[in-house]
Amino acid sequence: MHSIDLFSLQQTYNQQRIMLCFNGPLTRSLIEEIGNALRNYMQRENATTSSAMDVFGAYIELTQNIRHYAARKGWDDAKASATVIIARDAEGRYVVSAGNIVDANDGPELETRVKTLAAMDKAELKARYKEQLRQPRDEGSATGAGLGLIDLARKAAEPLACSLRTLDDGRAFFSMRVVM
């Protein structure tokens, strides 16, 4: 294995204002531990309570979506690998990004869903949220009522952003970015 240039990595993280970064298998206990670290970091930064809650909520929503997707696919922890980054932008807003491997067939649907929400204004998002809230919930569903992404879009400081990169093995890498 080649030596990792940690100084260069640190410089890159500092230039891009990355506060927290994780790459690897995303287990339930790791989500919790990283969440605790994020909370502590934001307390030390004296973030407002509402900012801290929004950032933490975005982190939990994105990571839980990754975990639920992997569980639905029957993937083990190694396949449930993800990259999660929490940073600040030039305006001081928090940016929560997460990406993971998905089946290539699932990627376009995820991308369409996020881009549809990103194209909506606040009034449309509020109406979509209320509409989704009234939808009957599938009792056999392992996940929630589908409100999480809509709520993220409602709270975000700018439209949700996502990308999909097709891989050679019938899979794709889906990533999403939320600015709070």
Tab-separated table of C-alpha atoms in Angstrom, residues 40-179:
chain	number	residue	atom	x	y	z
A	40	ASN	CA	-20.508	17.749	19.560
A	41	TYR	CA	-18.691	19.512	16.737
A	42	MET	CA	-21.614	21.841	16.110
A	43	GLN	CA	-21.886	22.632	19.836
A	44	ARG	CA	-18.203	23.574	19.880
A	45	GLU	CA	-18.823	25.775	16.818
A	46	ASN	CA	-21.663	27.461	18.719
A	47	ALA	CA	-24.127	26.664	15.943
A	48	THR	CA	-27.670	27.783	16.643
A	49	THR	CA	-29.993	25.084	17.899
A	50	SER	CA	-32.095	25.259	14.736
A	51	SER	CA	-29.026	24.978	12.468
A	52	ALA	CA	-27.692	22.056	14.467
A	53	MET	CA	-31.064	20.281	14.312
A	54	ASP	CA	-31.402	20.885	10.560
A	55	VAL	CA	-27.903	19.620	9.807
A	56	PHE	CA	-28.314	16.629	12.097
A	57	GLY	CA	-31.717	15.879	10.532
A	58	ALA	CA	-30.259	16.040	7.021
A	59	TYR	CA	-27.394	13.761	8.044
A	60	ILE	CA	-29.781	11.221	9.598
A	61	GLU	CA	-32.172	11.304	6.629
A	62	LEU	CA	-29.433	10.719	4.055
A	63	THR	CA	-27.626	8.006	6.000
A	64	GLN	CA	-30.820	6.197	6.970
A	65	ASN	CA	-31.941	6.235	3.322
A	66	ILE	CA	-28.656	4.564	2.405
A	67	ARG	CA	-29.065	1.949	5.148
A	68	HIS	CA	-32.681	1.233	4.191
A	69	TYR	CA	-31.763	0.893	0.522
A	70	ALA	CA	-28.985	-1.590	1.325
A	71	ALA	CA	-31.327	-3.561	3.596
A	72	ARG	CA	-34.009	-3.750	0.881
A	73	LYS	CA	-31.372	-5.067	-1.495
A	74	GLY	CA	-30.173	-7.609	1.071
A	75	TRP	CA	-26.667	-6.194	0.926
A	76	ASP	CA	-24.147	-6.835	3.691
A	77	ASP	CA	-22.314	-4.030	5.482
A	78	ALA	CA	-19.499	-4.012	2.903
A	79	LYS	CA	-21.974	-3.350	0.086
A	80	ALA	CA	-23.759	-0.759	2.231
A	81	SER	CA	-20.683	1.423	1.945
A	82	ALA	CA	-21.153	5.161	1.667
A	83	THR	CA	-19.328	8.449	1.630
A	84	VAL	CA	-20.689	11.201	3.878
A	85	ILE	CA	-19.301	14.723	4.088
A	86	ILE	CA	-20.421	17.679	6.164
A	87	ALA	CA	-18.866	20.998	5.239
A	88	ARG	CA	-19.443	24.741	5.235
A	89	ASP	CA	-19.791	26.729	2.055
A	90	ALA	CA	-18.277	30.169	1.407
A	91	GLU	CA	-21.411	31.791	2.876
A	92	GLY	CA	-21.099	29.791	6.109
A	93	ARG	CA	-24.047	27.517	5.390
A	94	TYR	CA	-23.782	23.827	6.199
A	95	VAL	CA	-23.576	21.368	3.319
A	96	VAL	CA	-24.469	17.723	3.923
A	97	SER	CA	-23.497	15.340	1.114
A	98	ALA	CA	-23.851	11.578	0.917
A	99	GLY	CA	-23.281	9.041	-1.812
A	100	ASN	CA	-23.555	5.310	-2.230
A	101	ILE	CA	-23.624	2.518	-4.773
A	102	VAL	CA	-27.053	1.677	-6.204
A	103	ASP	CA	-28.286	-0.730	-8.848
A	104	ALA	CA	-28.059	1.071	-12.189
A	105	ASN	CA	-31.788	0.487	-12.750
A	106	ASP	CA	-32.670	2.285	-9.500
A	107	GLY	CA	-30.500	5.335	-10.115
A	108	PRO	CA	-32.634	7.231	-12.642
A	109	GLU	CA	-35.737	6.958	-10.438
A	110	LEU	CA	-33.821	8.361	-7.449
A	111	GLU	CA	-32.391	11.131	-9.594
A	112	THR	CA	-35.843	12.033	-10.975
A	113	ARG	CA	-37.367	12.106	-7.505
A	114	VAL	CA	-34.718	14.485	-6.163
A	115	LYS	CA	-34.763	16.714	-9.253
A	116	THR	CA	-38.559	16.917	-9.116
A	117	LEU	CA	-38.377	18.164	-5.530
A	118	ALA	CA	-35.532	20.547	-6.430
A	119	ALA	CA	-37.685	22.166	-9.106
A	120	MET	CA	-40.493	22.980	-6.658
A	121	ASP	CA	-40.880	26.248	-4.786
A	122	LYS	CA	-41.656	26.416	-1.058
A	123	ALA	CA	-45.446	26.478	-1.582
A	124	GLU	CA	-45.327	23.442	-3.877
A	125	LEU	CA	-43.117	21.570	-1.411
A	126	LYS	CA	-45.529	22.349	1.420
A	127	ALA	CA	-48.444	21.057	-0.667
A	128	ARG	CA	-46.494	17.904	-1.636
A	129	TYR	CA	-45.646	17.308	2.026
A	130	LYS	CA	-49.301	17.593	3.070
A	131	GLU	CA	-50.366	15.359	0.185
A	132	GLN	CA	-47.794	12.715	1.143
A	133	LEU	CA	-48.840	12.960	4.788
A	134	ARG	CA	-52.404	11.997	3.805
A	135	GLN	CA	-51.309	9.005	1.707
A	136	PRO	CA	-52.093	5.610	3.228
A	137	ARG	CA	-48.939	3.966	4.499
A	138	ASP	CA	-48.042	0.448	3.430
A	139	GLU	CA	-48.070	-1.580	6.654
A	140	GLY	CA	-45.413	-3.943	5.310
A	141	SER	CA	-43.051	-1.095	4.513
A	142	ALA	CA	-39.702	-1.164	6.296
A	143	THR	CA	-39.244	2.578	5.828
A	144	GLY	CA	-41.213	5.680	6.700
A	145	ALA	CA	-44.029	7.478	4.963
A	146	GLY	CA	-41.781	9.074	2.312
A	147	LEU	CA	-41.764	12.474	3.982
A	148	GLY	CA	-38.030	12.715	4.677
A	149	LEU	CA	-36.789	13.951	1.315
A	150	ILE	CA	-39.704	16.341	0.981
A	151	ASP	CA	-38.945	17.744	4.428
A	152	LEU	CA	-35.267	18.114	3.492
A	153	ALA	CA	-36.235	20.025	0.359
A	154	ARG	CA	-38.502	22.278	2.428
A	155	LYS	CA	-35.778	23.114	4.958
A	156	ALA	CA	-32.893	23.432	2.490
A	157	ALA	CA	-31.431	26.857	1.774
A	158	GLU	CA	-31.200	26.021	-1.920
A	159	PRO	CA	-32.653	23.294	-4.140
A	160	LEU	CA	-31.501	19.728	-3.484
A	161	ALA	CA	-28.786	18.552	-5.869
A	162	CYS	CA	-27.871	15.050	-6.939
A	163	SER	CA	-25.756	13.208	-9.453
A	164	LEU	CA	-25.605	9.721	-10.840
A	165	ARG	CA	-22.443	8.145	-12.214
A	166	THR	CA	-22.845	4.872	-14.096
A	167	LEU	CA	-20.259	2.228	-13.257
A	168	ASP	CA	-19.075	-0.640	-15.451
A	169	ASP	CA	-20.573	-3.427	-13.335
A	170	GLY	CA	-24.313	-2.733	-13.681
A	171	ARG	CA	-24.319	-0.383	-10.738
A	172	ALA	CA	-24.121	3.366	-10.298
A	173	PHE	CA	-22.937	5.834	-7.680
A	174	PHE	CA	-25.724	8.133	-6.514
A	175	SER	CA	-24.848	11.248	-4.547
A	176	MET	CA	-26.972	13.947	-3.012
A	177	ARG	CA	-26.222	17.389	-1.583
A	178	VAL	CA	-28.313	19.431	0.846
A	179	VAL	CA	-27.438	23.007	1.824
